[in-house]
mmCIF file of C-alpha atoms and ligand atoms in Angstrom:
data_model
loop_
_atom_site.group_PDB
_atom_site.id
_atom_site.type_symbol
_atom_site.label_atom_id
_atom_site.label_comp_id
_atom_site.label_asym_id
_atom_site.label_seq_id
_atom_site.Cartn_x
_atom_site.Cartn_y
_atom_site.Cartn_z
ATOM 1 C CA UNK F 520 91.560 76.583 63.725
ATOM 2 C CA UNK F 521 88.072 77.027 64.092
ATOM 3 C CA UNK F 522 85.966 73.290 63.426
ATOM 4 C CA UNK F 523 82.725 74.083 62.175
ATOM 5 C CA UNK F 524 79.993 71.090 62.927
ATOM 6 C CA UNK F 525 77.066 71.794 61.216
ATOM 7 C CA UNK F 526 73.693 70.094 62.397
ATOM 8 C CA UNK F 527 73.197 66.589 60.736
ATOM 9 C CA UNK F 528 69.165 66.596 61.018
ATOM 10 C CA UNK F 529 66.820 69.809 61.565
ATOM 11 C CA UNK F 530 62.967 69.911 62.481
ATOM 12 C CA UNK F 531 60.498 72.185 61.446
ATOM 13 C CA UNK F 532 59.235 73.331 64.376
ATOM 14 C CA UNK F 533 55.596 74.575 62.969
ATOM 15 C CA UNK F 534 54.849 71.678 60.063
ATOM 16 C CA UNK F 535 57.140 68.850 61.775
ATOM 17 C CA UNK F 536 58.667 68.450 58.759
ATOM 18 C CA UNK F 537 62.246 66.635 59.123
ATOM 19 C CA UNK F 538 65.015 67.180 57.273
ATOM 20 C CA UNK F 539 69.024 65.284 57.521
ATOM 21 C CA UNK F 540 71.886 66.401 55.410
ATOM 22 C CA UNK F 541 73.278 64.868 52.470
ATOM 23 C CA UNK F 542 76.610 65.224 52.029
ATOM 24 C CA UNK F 543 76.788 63.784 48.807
ATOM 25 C CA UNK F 544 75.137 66.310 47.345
ATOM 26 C CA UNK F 545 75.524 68.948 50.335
ATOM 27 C CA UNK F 546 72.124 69.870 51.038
ATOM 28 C CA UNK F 547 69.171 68.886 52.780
ATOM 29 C CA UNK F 548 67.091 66.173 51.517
ATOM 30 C CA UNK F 549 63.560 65.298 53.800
ATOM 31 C CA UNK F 550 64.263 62.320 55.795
ATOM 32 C CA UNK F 551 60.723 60.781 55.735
ATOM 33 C CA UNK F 552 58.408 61.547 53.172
ATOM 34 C CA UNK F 553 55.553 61.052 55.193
ATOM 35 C CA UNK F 554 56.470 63.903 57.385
ATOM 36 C CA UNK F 555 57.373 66.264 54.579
ATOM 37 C CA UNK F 556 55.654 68.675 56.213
ATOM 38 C CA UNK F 557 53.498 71.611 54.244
ATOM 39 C CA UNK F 558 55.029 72.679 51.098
ATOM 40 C CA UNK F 559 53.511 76.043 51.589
ATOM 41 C CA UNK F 560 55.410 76.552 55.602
ATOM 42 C CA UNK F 561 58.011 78.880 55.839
ATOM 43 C CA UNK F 562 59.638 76.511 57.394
ATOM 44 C CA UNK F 563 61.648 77.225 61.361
ATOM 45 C CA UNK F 564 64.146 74.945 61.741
ATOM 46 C CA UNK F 565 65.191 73.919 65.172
ATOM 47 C CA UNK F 566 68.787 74.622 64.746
ATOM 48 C CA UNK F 567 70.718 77.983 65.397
ATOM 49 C CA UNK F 568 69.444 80.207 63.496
ATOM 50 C CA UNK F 569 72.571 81.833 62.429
ATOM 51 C CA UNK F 570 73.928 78.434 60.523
ATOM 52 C CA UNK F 571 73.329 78.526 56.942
ATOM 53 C CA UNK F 572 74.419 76.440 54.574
ATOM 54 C CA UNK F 573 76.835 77.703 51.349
ATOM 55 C CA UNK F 574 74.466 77.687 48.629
ATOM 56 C CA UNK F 575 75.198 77.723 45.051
HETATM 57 ZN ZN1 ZN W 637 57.677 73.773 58.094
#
């Protein structure tokens, strides 16, 4: 049986916005609002690419 570990914390790696999941409400919520980063970025996470989180 396969045990996935997702990432705990991601990094934008063109804003430097910073980002650690929540898992009580199983998302990503921005760890310091000071670094939220631009709201406009399309933001490039430094964490496999391939890993998305189950949305909806
Ligand atoms: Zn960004």
């Amino acid at each position: 049986m396969i045990q996935l570990d997702p990432p705990r914390e991601r990094e934008c790696q063109r804003c430097g916005r910073r980002d650690v999941w929540d898992d009580e409400v199983r998302n990503w919520r921005i760890q310091d609002d000071s670094r939220a980063g631009d709201p406009f970025c399309i933001h490039e996470w430094d964490i496999n690419g391939a890993y998305q989180p189950i949305r909806g």
